[in-house]
Amino acid sequence: MSLPDLLAGTVGDEDVVAEVPLGGDDRLAVTPTRTLVYRGDGLLSDESVDEYGHDVERIEVSTGRRKAKITLGYGLDGDETLSVPTKRVDDVLHPILAGVLSASGVTGPGETVVRTFRFSELTLIVTSERLVKHVGSAVWDPEFEEFGYDDLTGLDFEEGTVATAVVLVHDGRSERFKAPNESARAVRETLADAVCSFHGVDSLEEFRVAAAEAEEAASDAEQTGTTDFGEGPDPLSASPAADAEADADAAPGAEAEPDSGGLGTEPKGAGGRDSAGGSESLAGGDGPGATTESAESASVGSSEPSGGSDPLDDPLAADAAVDDAAGDPLAGDEAGAESTDSPAGDAPEAPAEGAERGAGGEPAAAVGEEAVAADGETDGVVPDDDAFDGSPFESAGVEDADLASEVAALRRTVEAQSERLDRQSTLIEQLIEELRRGR
């Protein structure tokens, strides 16, 4: 990913060994000697780049709900504070620690920082060649311990109910520290992989076997070195004839005495050389090594309301009503009026024969329609505007053109307000995001 022009110009000829996005256009770049923080254009600040050197003496981290602060202490030169989002603090702290360890000489050329673990007041930094441990409120300062993998002879993990103990056997002594169980697996796998890769083995079992063999070989070599006398004179002589020859060479003027028997004058020195030569050929030697509701609705629909008593059930009453209607032409109207005053529950299902016709012999329905038409009173029918001619009243209707224009104007207003609300919402979200990134 290419760097912004301002950040690329600040980096110069250095190599960017790590890059961490901070949200939006903001990003953090780490070089071997310094940490650079790039801020893009925003509502709260303009484009800028901040530099933080790696020659620090102390690193502290304080975490809030949204923002985290990394404080770099430079001793007499004061402190510098870097604000990052809380969810990015571990990603940012890892390359910064790697740069600080390299600048301070803790890690050598070509050594890489594999992973960083931070547990309350314990910080573990696993590299490709060593384990760096720091205990205290600070993440790092000169009061740290390091354990090189070349002197490591044992690595074990003891699980507990709350934490897991890591046991290192280093220089003949054991070092123990605890990691929370929720992070114990990550610590175990990271540290075991780094140690096995350093020693060229595939598992911890092979590492333990190789370490035991190396320790045994070193012990044997130490014992062999204590019994070797080295160069020097042989404390015990195994050839007395050679000693006699040496003595004879020390006195060249001495001659052999003649035999007491007087049989010859052969000197003893000749016989002495022959015996010495035979003894020299005997010397030498080497040493050892993974229910529907349809039934209920049918039952409810089938129920019928109970009605009152039917007047036609009484035959005397029906005959009286027919006689009255035949004797008096107006009796049907009176009977109809009385029937309308009666309660709904007492109304007969079928009206009397005299009540079905009006005074002129026409059906009652036709008479009612003519009356309604004469009065002009109907329900649900809007009268024409001509009905208001010659009256002081005016129609209350609204012109269609005016209504359409008002609705269109209202729609335009609502749309404009919606666009304004959308822009305001976008600006608020951008402002919140910049505040979260630590601006």
JSON list of C-alpha atoms in Angstrom, two decimals, residues 28-29 49 61 81 88 96 108 127 140 148 171 194-195 249 264 268 283 293 323 345 347-348 388-389:
[
{"chain": "A", "resi": 28, "resn": "LEU", "atom": "CA", "xyz": [1.12, 4.56, 11.91]},
{"chain": "A", "resi": 29, "resn": "ALA", "atom": "CA", "xyz": [4.42, 3.67, 10.27]},
{"chain": "A", "resi": 49, "resn": "VAL", "atom": "CA", "xyz": [2.88, 13.76, 10.60]},
{"chain": "A", "resi": 61, "resn": "VAL", "atom": "CA", "xyz": [0.13, 2.47, 28.47]},
{"chain": "A", "resi": 81, "resn": "THR", "atom": "CA", "xyz": [2.16, 10.85, 24.40]},
{"chain": "A", "resi": 88, "resn": "ARG", "atom": "CA", "xyz": [-5.71, -0.71, 18.11]},
{"chain": "A", "resi": 96, "resn": "ILE", "atom": "CA", "xyz": [6.97, 0.22, 18.80]},
{"chain": "A", "resi": 108, "resn": "GLY", "atom": "CA", "xyz": [20.43, -8.18, 17.42]},
{"chain": "A", "resi": 127, "resn": "THR", "atom": "CA", "xyz": [11.49, -12.92, 19.73]},
{"chain": "A", "resi": 140, "resn": "TRP", "atom": "CA", "xyz": [9.11, -1.66, 29.41]},
{"chain": "A", "resi": 148, "resn": "GLY", "atom": "CA", "xyz": [18.21, -16.73, 25.40]},
{"chain": "A", "resi": 171, "resn": "ASP", "atom": "CA", "xyz": [21.57, -21.89, 33.14]},
{"chain": "A", "resi": 194, "resn": "ALA", "atom": "CA", "xyz": [9.98, -20.04, 18.69]},
{"chain": "A", "resi": 195, "resn": "VAL", "atom": "CA", "xyz": [12.11, -22.39, 20.81]},
{"chain": "A", "resi": 249, "resn": "ASP", "atom": "CA", "xyz": [75.68, -43.27, 27.97]},
{"chain": "A", "resi": 264, "resn": "GLY", "atom": "CA", "xyz": [87.35, -63.79, 27.53]},
{"chain": "A", "resi": 268, "resn": "LYS", "atom": "CA", "xyz": [79.02, -56.25, 29.06]},
{"chain": "A", "resi": 283, "resn": "ALA", "atom": "CA", "xyz": [56.84, -49.73, 24.59]},
{"chain": "A", "resi": 293, "resn": "GLU", "atom": "CA", "xyz": [-59.41, -21.19, 13.69]},
{"chain": "A", "resi": 323, "resn": "ASP", "atom": "CA", "xyz": [-110.54, -5.98, 8.87]},
{"chain": "A", "resi": 345, "resn": "GLY", "atom": "CA", "xyz": [-87.22, -6.85, 18.93]},
{"chain": "A", "resi": 347, "resn": "ALA", "atom": "CA", "xyz": [-91.27, -5.95, 14.95]},
{"chain": "A", "resi": 348, "resn": "PRO", "atom": "CA", "xyz": [-92.86, -8.73, 12.85]},
{"chain": "A", "resi": 388, "resn": "PHE", "atom": "CA", "xyz": [-76.68, 26.57, -4.15]},
{"chain": "A", "resi": 389, "resn": "ASP", "atom": "CA", "xyz": [-77.91, 28.97, -6.87]}
]
